[in-house]
Structures are given as C-alpha cells and as structure tokens.
Short mmCIF file of C-alpha atoms and ligand atoms in Angstrom, two decimals:
data_model
loop_
_atom_site.label_atom_id
_atom_site.label_comp_id
_atom_site.label_asym_id
_atom_site.label_seq_id
_atom_site.Cartn_x
_atom_site.Cartn_y
_atom_site.Cartn_z
CA MET A 292 91.64 100.81 -37.84
CA ALA A 293 94.64 101.21 -35.83
CA VAL A 294 96.47 103.57 -34.15
CA PHE A 295 100.24 103.37 -33.00
CA GLY A 296 102.60 106.28 -31.29
CA ILE A 297 105.84 106.57 -29.74
CA PHE A 298 107.32 109.19 -27.17
CA GLY A 299 110.70 109.38 -26.73
CA THR A 300 113.12 112.22 -25.26
CA GLU A 301 115.70 111.55 -27.71
CA THR A 302 115.82 112.28 -31.25
CA ALA A 303 115.59 108.66 -33.21
CA ASN A 304 114.11 107.23 -36.10
CA VAL A 305 110.70 107.23 -34.75
CA ALA A 306 109.22 106.88 -38.33
CA SER A 307 110.52 103.59 -38.93
CA SER A 308 109.35 102.19 -35.45
CA VAL A 309 105.94 103.49 -36.21
CA TYR A 310 106.03 101.54 -39.49
CA TYR A 311 106.91 98.64 -38.00
CA GLY A 312 104.28 98.98 -35.55
CA LEU A 313 101.30 99.70 -38.47
CA TYR A 314 102.95 96.59 -40.32
CA ALA A 315 101.71 94.38 -37.10
CA LEU A 316 98.30 95.92 -37.25
CA GLN A 317 97.47 95.70 -40.85
CA HIS A 318 94.74 93.15 -40.38
CA ARG A 319 92.94 95.92 -38.74
CA GLY A 320 92.92 98.50 -41.98
CA GLN A 321 94.16 98.10 -45.66
CA ALA A 322 92.65 101.21 -47.27
CA SER A 323 94.90 103.55 -46.22
CA CYS A 324 97.89 104.48 -43.96
CA GLY A 325 100.16 107.60 -42.67
CA ILE A 326 102.63 108.68 -40.18
CA VAL A 327 103.12 112.19 -38.53
CA VAL A 328 106.73 112.84 -37.22
CA ASN A 329 107.00 115.59 -34.76
CA ASP A 330 110.45 116.97 -34.75
CA ASP A 331 111.10 119.62 -31.79
CA GLY A 332 107.37 120.94 -33.07
CA VAL A 333 107.93 120.50 -36.58
CA PHE A 334 105.76 118.09 -38.05
CA HIS A 335 106.53 115.67 -40.53
CA VAL A 336 103.44 114.00 -42.70
CA TYR A 337 102.83 111.35 -45.24
CA LYS A 338 99.67 109.67 -45.78
CA ASP A 339 98.19 107.89 -48.81
CA SER A 340 95.74 104.84 -49.47
CA GLY A 341 97.33 101.47 -50.10
CA LEU A 342 98.87 99.09 -47.68
CA VAL A 343 101.83 100.33 -45.05
CA ASN A 344 104.77 98.46 -47.28
CA GLU A 345 103.32 99.92 -50.57
CA VAL A 346 102.70 103.43 -49.18
CA PHE A 347 105.80 103.61 -47.07
CA THR A 348 108.96 102.95 -49.43
CA PRO A 349 112.58 103.56 -48.16
CA ASN A 350 112.38 106.87 -49.89
CA VAL A 351 109.47 108.05 -48.23
CA LEU A 352 110.38 106.79 -44.78
CA ASN A 353 113.71 108.10 -44.97
CA ALA A 354 111.97 111.41 -46.03
CA LEU A 355 110.03 111.92 -43.04
CA GLY A 356 113.56 112.06 -41.15
CA LEU A 357 114.35 111.98 -37.15
CA GLY A 358 112.01 113.30 -34.56
CA GLN A 359 111.37 112.53 -30.63
CA ILE A 360 107.35 111.66 -31.27
CA ALA A 361 105.58 110.03 -33.89
CA ILE A 362 101.71 108.93 -34.70
CA GLY A 363 100.78 106.71 -36.98
CA ASN A 364 97.32 105.20 -38.73
CA VAL A 365 95.98 102.18 -40.41
CA ARG A 366 92.24 102.90 -41.84
CA TYR A 367 89.84 100.64 -43.33
CA GLY A 368 87.69 101.85 -45.79
CA THR A 369 83.77 101.86 -45.08
CA VAL A 370 81.78 102.34 -48.32
CA ASP A 371 81.59 105.78 -48.05
CA THR A 372 84.96 106.60 -46.76
CA LYS A 373 87.18 104.86 -49.08
CA ASP A 374 88.77 107.77 -50.36
CA ARG A 375 92.85 108.74 -49.82
CA ILE A 376 91.37 112.16 -48.41
CA ASN A 377 90.35 110.57 -45.54
CA ALA A 378 94.01 108.89 -44.63
CA GLU A 379 94.93 109.63 -41.10
CA PRO A 380 96.46 110.97 -39.00
CA ILE A 381 94.89 114.66 -39.84
CA VAL A 382 97.36 117.20 -39.14
CA VAL A 383 95.50 120.64 -37.84
CA ASN A 384 97.05 124.14 -37.42
CA HIS A 385 95.13 126.21 -34.51
CA ASN A 386 95.45 129.46 -32.93
CA LYS A 387 97.39 127.83 -30.14
CA GLY A 388 99.54 125.90 -32.15
CA ARG A 389 99.69 122.25 -34.15
CA MET A 390 97.81 118.70 -33.47
CA ALA A 391 97.96 115.72 -35.14
CA ILE A 392 95.21 113.15 -34.50
CA SER A 393 94.73 109.15 -35.26
CA LEU A 394 91.53 107.48 -34.32
CA ASP A 395 90.40 103.96 -34.19
CA GLY A 396 86.75 104.18 -33.86
CA LYS A 397 83.14 105.51 -34.75
CA LEU A 398 81.28 108.30 -32.78
CA VAL A 399 77.70 107.71 -32.65
CA ASN A 400 77.20 111.55 -32.50
CA GLY A 401 79.77 112.26 -35.12
CA ALA A 402 76.86 113.87 -37.59
CA GLU A 403 75.17 115.96 -35.07
CA LEU A 404 78.76 117.73 -33.57
CA LYS A 405 79.92 118.12 -37.49
CA ARG A 406 76.23 119.67 -38.15
CA GLU A 407 76.35 121.89 -35.21
CA MET A 408 80.00 123.09 -35.93
CA GLU A 409 79.39 123.75 -39.45
CA LEU A 410 76.33 126.03 -38.13
CA GLN A 411 78.78 127.86 -36.33
CA GLY A 412 81.07 128.27 -39.27
CA SER A 413 83.38 125.35 -39.39
CA ILE A 414 84.38 123.63 -42.28
CA PHE A 415 85.00 120.33 -42.85
CA HIS A 416 87.10 118.33 -45.81
CA THR A 417 86.60 114.81 -45.12
CA GLY A 418 84.18 112.48 -44.06
CA ASN A 419 86.28 111.46 -41.07
CA ASP A 420 85.29 111.07 -37.35
CA ALA A 421 89.09 112.16 -36.45
CA GLU A 422 88.51 115.17 -38.10
CA ILE A 423 85.52 115.85 -35.92
CA ILE A 424 87.41 114.90 -33.00
CA SER A 425 90.05 117.51 -33.68
CA ALA A 426 87.27 120.59 -34.13
CA VAL A 427 85.67 119.57 -31.26
CA ILE A 428 88.93 119.57 -29.28
CA ILE A 429 90.44 123.15 -30.84
CA LYS A 430 87.02 124.27 -29.84
CA GLU A 431 87.79 123.31 -26.45
CA ARG A 432 91.54 124.55 -26.31
CA ILE A 433 90.36 128.28 -26.97
CA GLN A 434 89.48 128.40 -23.32
CA SER A 435 91.96 125.59 -21.96
CA SER A 436 95.09 126.32 -20.39
CA SER A 437 96.79 123.04 -22.13
CA ILE A 438 95.93 120.51 -24.80
CA GLU A 439 95.09 117.91 -22.53
CA GLU A 440 92.35 119.81 -20.50
CA ALA A 441 90.77 120.46 -24.01
CA VAL A 442 90.78 116.72 -24.49
CA CYS A 443 89.32 116.15 -21.09
CA LYS A 444 86.72 118.52 -22.01
CA ALA A 445 86.03 117.45 -25.30
CA VAL A 446 85.85 113.30 -24.11
CA SER A 447 82.32 114.94 -22.46
CA ARG A 448 80.96 115.76 -25.96
CA LEU A 449 81.86 112.44 -27.52
CA LYS A 450 79.81 109.47 -27.82
CA GLY A 451 80.65 106.20 -29.09
CA ALA A 452 83.62 103.72 -29.61
CA TYR A 453 87.31 105.69 -29.86
CA SER A 454 90.52 104.98 -29.20
CA LEU A 455 92.66 108.26 -29.95
CA LEU A 456 96.21 109.15 -29.88
CA ILE A 457 96.73 113.36 -30.08
CA MET A 458 100.30 114.62 -30.44
CA SER A 459 100.91 118.15 -29.93
CA PRO A 460 104.57 119.95 -30.22
CA GLN A 461 105.85 118.33 -26.72
CA LYS A 462 103.42 115.64 -25.68
CA LEU A 463 101.47 112.83 -26.68
CA ILE A 464 98.18 111.97 -25.57
CA ALA A 465 96.39 108.77 -25.57
CA VAL A 466 92.47 108.47 -24.84
CA ARG A 467 90.25 105.55 -24.73
CA ASP A 468 86.32 105.88 -25.02
CA ILE A 469 84.54 105.84 -21.49
CA GLN A 470 83.27 102.13 -22.01
CA GLY A 471 86.70 101.02 -23.53
CA MET A 472 85.10 99.90 -26.48
CA HIS A 473 88.46 99.57 -28.64
CA PRO A 474 91.39 98.51 -27.09
CA LEU A 475 94.81 100.24 -26.77
CA CYS A 476 97.53 99.84 -24.23
CA PHE A 477 101.08 100.78 -23.84
CA GLY A 478 104.46 99.67 -22.87
CA LYS A 479 107.95 100.53 -22.74
CA ARG A 480 111.10 99.68 -24.68
CA ASN A 481 114.62 99.07 -23.58
CA ASP A 482 115.92 102.78 -24.58
CA GLY A 483 113.38 104.68 -22.17
CA GLU A 484 110.70 105.29 -25.52
CA TYR A 485 106.93 104.67 -24.52
CA VAL A 486 104.72 103.02 -27.30
CA ILE A 487 100.94 103.21 -27.39
CA ALA A 488 99.22 101.24 -29.61
CA SER A 489 95.86 99.43 -30.65
CA GLU A 490 96.89 95.81 -29.94
CA SER A 491 100.22 94.52 -28.23
CA CYS A 492 101.17 92.60 -31.08
CA ALA A 493 102.30 95.78 -32.14
CA LEU A 494 104.32 96.70 -29.28
CA ASN A 495 106.05 93.27 -29.20
CA SER A 496 107.24 94.17 -33.28
CA VAL A 497 109.19 97.13 -31.90
CA SER A 498 110.27 95.13 -28.65
CA ALA A 499 108.55 96.78 -26.05
CA ASN A 500 107.17 95.21 -23.06
CA LEU A 501 103.66 95.53 -22.60
CA ILE A 502 102.62 97.99 -19.25
CA ARG A 503 99.19 97.62 -19.38
CA ASP A 504 96.20 98.89 -21.10
CA VAL A 505 94.81 102.18 -21.03
CA LYS A 506 91.73 101.91 -18.77
CA PRO A 507 88.24 103.04 -20.13
CA GLY A 508 88.00 106.85 -19.83
CA GLU A 509 91.60 107.10 -19.29
CA ILE A 510 93.54 110.11 -20.77
CA MET A 511 97.18 109.43 -20.65
CA VAL A 512 99.88 112.34 -21.00
CA PHE A 513 103.38 111.51 -22.22
CA THR A 514 105.55 114.14 -21.82
CA LYS A 515 109.39 114.66 -21.07
CA ASP A 516 108.52 114.69 -17.37
CA GLY A 517 107.25 111.87 -17.09
CA ILE A 518 103.76 109.95 -17.58
CA ARG A 519 100.64 111.71 -15.95
CA SER A 520 96.80 110.11 -16.30
CA ILE A 521 93.98 111.92 -15.98
CA GLU A 522 90.68 110.05 -14.75
CA ASP A 523 88.26 112.50 -14.70
CA HIS A 524 85.93 110.25 -16.96
CA CYS A 525 87.35 106.72 -15.30
CA GLY A 526 84.43 104.52 -13.86
CA LYS A 527 81.52 106.25 -14.39
CA VAL A 528 79.86 103.69 -16.59
CA GLY A 529 80.53 100.13 -16.98
CA GLU A 530 83.12 98.58 -19.44
CA ARG A 531 81.95 97.15 -22.47
CA LEU A 532 84.80 96.05 -24.71
CA CYS A 533 83.94 94.76 -28.34
CA VAL A 534 83.61 90.67 -27.78
CA PHE A 535 84.14 90.90 -31.89
CA GLU A 536 88.09 91.72 -31.25
CA TYR A 537 88.45 88.45 -29.06
CA LEU A 538 86.62 86.45 -32.17
CA TYR A 539 87.94 88.25 -35.29
CA THR A 540 88.95 91.57 -35.11
CA ALA A 541 92.41 91.48 -32.86
CA ARG A 542 95.43 88.97 -33.73
CA PRO A 543 95.66 85.95 -31.88
CA ASP A 544 99.17 86.96 -30.40
CA SER A 545 97.94 90.24 -28.89
CA VAL A 546 96.58 90.38 -25.43
CA ILE A 547 93.41 92.70 -24.33
CA ALA A 548 92.62 92.83 -20.91
CA ASP A 549 94.96 90.15 -19.67
CA CYS A 550 93.76 87.75 -21.74
CA SER A 551 95.29 86.21 -24.74
CA VAL A 552 93.55 86.51 -28.16
CA HIS A 553 94.51 83.09 -29.22
CA LEU A 554 93.14 81.64 -25.86
CA ALA A 555 90.13 83.13 -26.19
CA ARG A 556 89.34 82.01 -29.63
CA LYS A 557 90.34 78.20 -28.56
CA ARG A 558 88.28 78.79 -25.62
CA ALA A 559 84.95 79.79 -28.29
CA GLY A 560 85.91 76.82 -29.97
CA ALA A 561 85.67 74.58 -27.08
CA MET A 562 82.34 76.18 -26.13
CA LEU A 563 81.15 75.61 -29.61
CA ALA A 564 81.99 71.63 -29.68
CA LYS A 565 80.00 71.39 -26.36
CA ALA A 566 77.29 73.49 -27.99
CA HIS A 567 77.10 71.36 -31.62
CA PRO A 568 78.90 68.43 -31.16
CA VAL A 569 78.87 65.88 -34.13
CA GLU A 570 80.26 62.87 -35.01
CA ALA A 571 83.15 63.86 -37.85
CA ASP A 572 86.65 62.69 -38.84
CA VAL A 573 88.73 66.17 -38.77
CA VAL A 574 88.15 69.58 -37.76
CA ILE A 575 89.76 71.97 -40.09
CA GLY A 576 89.81 76.14 -39.66
CA ALA A 577 88.64 78.28 -42.21
CA PRO A 578 92.15 80.70 -42.58
CA ASP A 579 93.11 82.50 -40.76
CA SER A 580 90.96 83.40 -38.00
CA GLY A 581 89.11 80.22 -37.77
CA ILE A 582 92.15 78.12 -37.06
CA ASP A 583 92.43 79.09 -33.28
CA ALA A 584 88.70 78.12 -32.73
CA ALA A 585 89.10 75.17 -34.77
CA ILE A 586 91.76 73.84 -32.46
CA GLY A 587 90.03 74.20 -29.56
CA TYR A 588 87.36 72.93 -30.55
CA ALA A 589 89.18 69.46 -31.65
CA GLU A 590 90.42 69.61 -28.42
CA GLU A 591 87.34 69.66 -26.78
CA SER A 592 85.45 67.10 -29.35
CA GLY A 593 88.69 64.72 -29.32
CA ILE A 594 87.98 64.48 -33.12
CA PRO A 595 91.88 65.54 -34.71
CA TYR A 596 92.41 69.23 -36.20
CA GLY A 597 94.11 68.73 -39.45
CA LEU A 598 95.35 71.17 -41.93
CA GLY A 599 92.54 71.30 -44.78
CA LEU A 600 92.83 74.46 -46.35
CA ILE A 601 95.60 76.80 -47.48
CA LYS A 602 95.48 80.50 -48.16
CA ASN A 603 97.81 82.24 -50.24
CA LYS A 604 99.00 84.73 -48.16
CA TYR A 605 100.49 87.08 -51.10
CA ILE A 606 97.17 88.01 -52.41
CA GLY A 607 96.83 91.96 -51.57
CA ARG A 608 94.98 94.63 -52.98
CA THR A 609 96.65 94.50 -56.22
CA PHE A 610 95.22 91.01 -56.89
CA ILE A 611 93.70 90.62 -60.53
CA ASP A 612 90.08 89.84 -60.36
CA PRO A 613 89.63 87.09 -62.98
CA GLY A 614 86.10 87.95 -63.94
CA GLN A 615 82.97 86.78 -63.39
CA ASN A 616 82.86 83.66 -66.17
CA VAL A 617 85.89 82.26 -63.72
CA ARG A 618 84.55 82.99 -60.08
CA GLU A 619 85.62 79.44 -59.23
CA ASP A 620 89.39 80.33 -60.17
CA LYS A 621 89.20 83.39 -58.07
CA VAL A 622 88.43 81.40 -54.69
CA ARG A 623 91.09 78.32 -55.91
CA ILE A 624 93.51 81.48 -56.06
CA LYS A 625 92.68 82.65 -52.63
CA LEU A 626 92.43 79.40 -51.03
CA ASN A 627 92.89 75.64 -51.74
CA PRO A 628 92.00 72.48 -49.93
CA VAL A 629 94.45 69.78 -48.66
CA ARG A 630 92.93 66.77 -50.80
CA GLU A 631 94.31 64.53 -48.21
CA THR A 632 92.97 66.20 -45.57
CA ILE A 633 89.51 66.42 -46.97
CA GLU A 634 88.54 62.94 -49.16
CA GLY A 635 86.20 60.59 -48.00
CA LYS A 636 86.09 62.22 -44.89
CA ARG A 637 83.17 63.80 -42.48
CA VAL A 638 84.70 67.39 -41.87
CA ILE A 639 83.98 69.80 -39.13
CA LEU A 640 84.26 73.46 -40.89
CA VAL A 641 85.34 75.81 -37.75
CA ASP A 642 85.04 79.88 -39.29
CA ASP A 643 85.16 82.74 -37.23
CA SER A 644 81.91 84.37 -38.15
CA ILE A 645 79.30 84.28 -40.74
CA VAL A 646 78.27 87.56 -41.99
CA ARG A 647 76.45 87.17 -45.40
CA GLY A 648 77.68 83.81 -45.82
CA THR A 649 79.62 84.09 -48.81
CA THR A 650 82.43 82.67 -47.36
CA CYS A 651 81.13 79.11 -46.40
CA THR A 652 78.78 78.68 -49.62
CA ARG A 653 82.23 79.16 -51.42
CA VAL A 654 84.66 76.87 -49.24
CA VAL A 655 81.65 73.79 -48.75
CA LYS A 656 81.87 73.57 -52.89
CA LEU A 657 85.88 73.39 -52.80
CA LEU A 658 85.53 70.92 -49.57
CA ARG A 659 82.89 68.82 -51.64
CA ASP A 660 85.05 68.95 -54.76
CA ALA A 661 87.86 67.83 -52.75
CA GLY A 662 85.81 64.72 -51.62
CA ALA A 663 84.44 65.30 -48.44
CA LYS A 664 81.77 63.01 -47.44
CA GLU A 665 79.66 65.44 -44.88
CA ILE A 666 80.53 69.15 -44.38
CA HIS A 667 79.66 70.40 -40.78
CA ILE A 668 79.83 74.13 -40.51
CA ARG A 669 80.56 75.67 -36.80
CA SER A 670 80.82 79.60 -36.29
CA SER A 671 82.88 80.54 -33.13
CA ALA A 672 80.98 83.84 -33.15
CA PRO A 673 77.05 83.87 -32.66
CA GLU A 674 74.73 84.76 -35.37
CA PHE A 675 75.19 88.09 -36.51
CA LEU A 676 71.89 89.65 -36.05
CA ASN A 677 72.02 93.66 -35.56
CA ILE A 678 74.56 96.32 -37.70
CA CYS A 679 77.56 97.96 -35.86
CA TYR A 680 77.56 101.52 -35.11
CA TYR A 681 81.12 101.61 -33.61
CA GLY A 682 83.57 100.92 -36.45
CA THR A 683 82.91 97.21 -37.37
CA ASP A 684 82.46 96.75 -41.07
CA ILE A 685 79.79 94.21 -41.26
CA GLY A 686 77.12 95.71 -43.78
CA SER A 687 73.53 96.28 -43.19
CA LYS A 688 70.73 93.92 -41.86
CA ALA A 689 69.36 93.03 -45.05
CA GLU A 690 72.85 91.55 -46.26
CA LEU A 691 73.02 89.50 -42.89
CA ILE A 692 72.13 86.02 -43.49
CA ALA A 693 71.15 84.93 -39.95
CA CYS A 694 68.11 87.74 -40.03
CA LYS A 695 66.81 85.88 -43.08
CA TYR A 696 67.59 82.05 -42.68
CA THR A 697 67.41 79.44 -39.89
CA THR A 698 70.38 77.33 -39.22
CA GLU A 699 68.80 74.51 -41.48
CA GLU A 700 68.03 76.70 -44.23
CA MET A 701 71.48 78.16 -44.29
CA ALA A 702 72.73 74.65 -44.23
CA LYS A 703 70.78 74.27 -47.12
CA ILE A 704 71.91 77.46 -49.14
CA PHE A 705 75.46 76.65 -48.17
CA GLY A 706 75.46 73.03 -49.49
CA ALA A 707 76.43 71.84 -46.17
CA ASP A 708 75.11 69.08 -43.94
CA SER A 709 74.69 70.97 -40.70
CA VAL A 710 75.35 74.71 -39.34
CA GLY A 711 75.68 75.47 -35.78
CA PHE A 712 76.53 78.99 -34.09
CA LEU A 713 78.10 79.73 -30.66
CA PRO A 714 75.60 80.31 -28.07
CA ILE A 715 74.93 83.94 -27.34
CA GLN A 716 75.44 83.52 -23.50
CA ASP A 717 79.07 81.92 -24.53
CA VAL A 718 80.64 85.22 -25.83
CA PHE A 719 80.48 86.48 -22.69
CA LYS A 720 82.79 83.60 -21.34
CA LEU A 721 85.49 83.24 -23.73
CA ALA A 722 87.91 85.79 -21.91
CA GLU A 723 86.98 84.98 -18.63
CA SER A 724 90.73 84.41 -17.30
CA GLY A 725 90.91 88.29 -18.41
CA LYS A 726 90.06 91.40 -16.28
CA CYS A 727 87.49 93.04 -18.82
CA LYS A 728 84.11 93.16 -16.76
CA GLY A 729 81.77 94.11 -19.58
CA TYR A 730 81.33 93.34 -23.30
CA CYS A 731 79.84 95.13 -26.52
CA ALA A 732 77.78 92.37 -28.31
CA ALA A 733 75.54 94.33 -29.89
CA CYS A 734 76.21 92.89 -33.50
CA PHE A 735 74.88 89.75 -31.73
CA ASN A 736 72.05 90.55 -29.14
CA GLY A 737 71.23 94.21 -29.80
CA ASP A 738 71.92 95.24 -26.49
CA TYR A 739 73.48 98.86 -27.49
CA PRO A 740 76.32 100.64 -25.09
CA THR A 741 75.41 103.89 -26.43
CA GLU A 742 72.75 105.97 -28.10
CA ILE A 743 72.34 104.82 -32.02
CA PRO A 744 73.03 107.27 -34.26
CA GLN A 745 69.98 109.45 -35.31
CA ASP A 746 71.51 111.91 -37.48
CA THR A 747 72.15 110.11 -40.93
CA ASP A 748 72.20 112.97 -43.51
CA ASN A 749 73.88 111.65 -46.02
CA LYS A 750 75.78 115.10 -46.18
CA TYR A 751 77.95 113.84 -43.68
CA ASP A 752 78.97 110.79 -45.82
CA TYR A 753 81.75 112.58 -48.12
CA LYS A 754 82.43 111.29 -51.38
CA ILE A 755 85.37 113.17 -52.70
CA SER A 756 87.22 111.81 -55.82
CA GLU A 757 91.04 112.57 -55.81
CA ASN A 758 93.90 111.87 -58.34
CA LYS A 759 96.32 110.13 -57.02
CA ASN A 760 98.70 112.81 -58.20
P1 AMP B 142 80.65 86.18 -44.80
O1 AMP B 142 81.56 85.92 -46.17
O2 AMP B 142 80.13 86.95 -45.54
O3 AMP B 142 79.42 84.92 -44.52
O4 AMP B 142 81.97 86.80 -43.93
C1 AMP B 142 82.09 85.88 -43.48
C2 AMP B 142 83.70 86.05 -43.12
O5 AMP B 142 84.33 87.34 -43.12
C3 AMP B 142 84.72 85.17 -42.09
O6 AMP B 142 85.61 84.11 -42.81
C4 AMP B 142 85.20 86.07 -41.24
O7 AMP B 142 86.67 86.08 -41.32
C5 AMP B 142 85.12 87.45 -42.25
N1 AMP B 142 84.82 88.51 -41.37
C6 AMP B 142 84.02 88.77 -40.33
N2 AMP B 142 83.74 90.16 -40.10
C7 AMP B 142 84.58 90.79 -40.96
C8 AMP B 142 84.47 92.33 -41.15
N3 AMP B 142 83.86 93.33 -40.41
N4 AMP B 142 85.52 92.65 -42.34
C9 AMP B 142 85.59 91.77 -42.87
N5 AMP B 142 85.84 90.77 -43.02
C10 AMP B 142 84.95 89.70 -42.12
#
C-alpha cells in the first residue's frame, strides 16, 4: 500500500501529479487506486479496482479537474479486502466539514476499535482500516478545535503500522505511526508545492526534491501559512522501521532513513556471500528485486554477475492464465532463462526472499532445462518464520516453507544443490549507513514491536461483492 499527496497554494493540475506519484508507487499495491482533488474545499474523487493506468484514463483524470491539494492511494488486496469497495482514499462528511484519508499500513487494534464504535452506533461500509481511523478522528474532532488536534488525540488510540495522509478543506496532514514502521517522506517542487509520499522515488517522478522523512510519531500540517510539525507523540518509544522495506517492498531507487534501498540490497547480497559462500561460475538475480542483492553477492565473492533470467515486463493483471495443464508454459511466458549465461555453468541464484517456495521450485526447473550444471539458491532475506500483522501479505504460518523444512530439505524440494539464507543478525546491518535507529524484523525473528491482534472476529473481515457498473 502507498500514499501520495500534494499541497499547493495555487490552482493547478494536482490530479496529474498524484497520478504520476501513484504510478511510481504501483509496486506497493496493484488491487485498487484512487485520487481525491480538493478545489477550494470541494472534493472530487475517483477510485476503482485496477492499476493506476487502467483506472485513470485521460478522461477520468480530466474530470477530476484542477485544485490546490490532492491525495491518492494504491492498495493491494489482502484475501478479505480485495473488493472495489475497499479502494482508497476514503472521503467522509462529518459535522465539522469534510475529510479524505489515505493509508499505508495495518492497525493491530482495528477490530477492537471498530467493535467499540459499532456498539456506540457507528456504521462501517468497508473492511478497511482507513475507515476505522477516519471514524476515530471524526469522533475526536467533535471535542477538538482543529483537525490536527483531533488527529493528535486519535494517534493515542491507534496501534500498529501506518503512514497516513488526511486532507481537510484547507489542510493536508501527514502522520507516521509512533514507531515509524512504514516509510513516509516529503519534499518540495521548484514551483513551491509540497509533496508527501510513501517512498522518495515518487517525489522524483514529479520533480520534487526530498527534504526528509516524516519522523516516527510526527504529525505534519501543511497549510497556506506553511508547515507545522506536532511532535507530541515523537520519541516516546523506539523506532522500528520494517526491514523488509529494504529487502523487498521499496523500489531500489528510493532512499529510506537516508539509506539507498539499492545499496542496502547490495550489502545484503555481500553479507550473504560471506555467510554462504560456494564455488560457482556465475551469479544471477531473480527479477526484479533479487538483482541488486545478486550484484552485491557477485562483487563480494568475485564470481561474475550474469544476466540469467528475463522477466516479461508487460504481464499485468489481465494476463490470461493458460490453465493447469500448461503450467510450465505459464512460467516461461513470465520468465525466460538466457541459455548463454546458464548452460554448463554452476549457477548461484539470488532471490530477495523465499516465502512459500513456489518461485524457487519453478525457477530451478527453468534453469535445469537451460542446462545449469549446479544451482545454488541464496535468499537475501532470512527465513520467513512468522506472520506479519502490519500489512505485508505473506500468508499464514502453515504456508511458510521455512517453518516446515530445513535448508537441506528445501534444496531437495526445489531440486537445487544448496540453499542459504541471510543470517538474521545481518538484517540489522544492511542499512547501517542510514539514520534508522531500530527495525521490525518480526517476520524473521518473531519480535513484534506491538501487541498482536487479539480480536479476530470474522465480522471484521468484510466480503462485499459489488458490480463494477
Ligand atoms: P515464494 O515464491 O512464495 O517463495 O515467494 C517469494 C517470491 O515472492 C520472491 O521472489 C519475492 O520477490 C516475492 N515476494 C516476497 N514477499 C512478497 C509479498 N509480500 N507479496 C508478493 N510477493 C512477495
């Protein structure tokens, strides 16, 4: 999931800026997307399931019109919240005005808050935490003199990982959870507009210069009088940035906590080479997110890096599944080996992670068919052993292959000669050159930085089918 917002004082084509920002953040969510444009307090919204360029045709973008402030969102569908009804941003009218809200993250006390408010008469339409957060803010707004005061009170009630953008008729508010678990940064364009985004690559896409990350717990208020930072929630608990952002989630051209994601991945590859060396002829990366670590592995080991697998970049959600009996073709349509790099060689294949083991099994078969003599799989993430409660969709514990098998058994299952994972202690060193003071690596080591959800009533997981038309 990702958020993007723009704040200006002049009327401009803010919808188009948000479109390009969301386009740069598409890797963080492909299920649905949306944009809300604020033109002097009048909100124009469009959202739907689909990719940014499918949903926002030129006509749809034009219809959003001009404005001074806008926010957007891309979202991935978890099993229960894939429906179109969960698309964000969410727009609500309340007794003191209007508000739009866009979220990247997941609350661990969402079900609890929802139940509490439902017992007081609130009605919810989605299975979406953004709606719960908006209800908490609106409730606080009744007793508060400003939207930012209400947001500040609401933050005390929210537990979990979240980066939020909240738009009122005159303000844009950016909030990062108190442990800074998900990234959020802001920058400025030459024309004076402020831009806030989940990742810095999205700032670059609209020619904004990165100023800094929003601090853990910080509430930034952008108004026509400038920026105000509310730090009431800052520094009360330690920082716990999701380390998987560096390994997989973020784009390599982004910078998080003053550390380049590309360099962090290369460092992961280098540490992996030290931890699990093996004699080989070539190092290849699983496209796309294994490539940076493969380069790092190659540099550290002195084994040449080779272009071993080509991914068809044009396979989108509309890809027609060729069916069970041609499963092999399906893999080949998506991924094809470069025989010249592989044939007769001892190959080290670096991937960013092994979750269920599906990718490895398929790729090993492709590489064997292309004539690989030996195949050594190296994962630049440690073994996935625990569920993530903070918005990374990695399935249930029963599906995690590292929970069930040793590395030797995994090698057998994949048909590989060996398997090696990044040692857990190394994940805390991969962004050493940056400013982050602490990480969440709960999916690897089970050390959760928050309480974990207790209230898991199915009622919370809405499944509402909607006709597209
Ligand atoms: P698997 O095939 O189940 O072992 O998953 C590992 C592959 O999925 C790797 O190639 C990753 O790049 C990718 N991956 C890792 N985490 C996720 C995630 N949360 N959502 C989608 N893909 C992922």
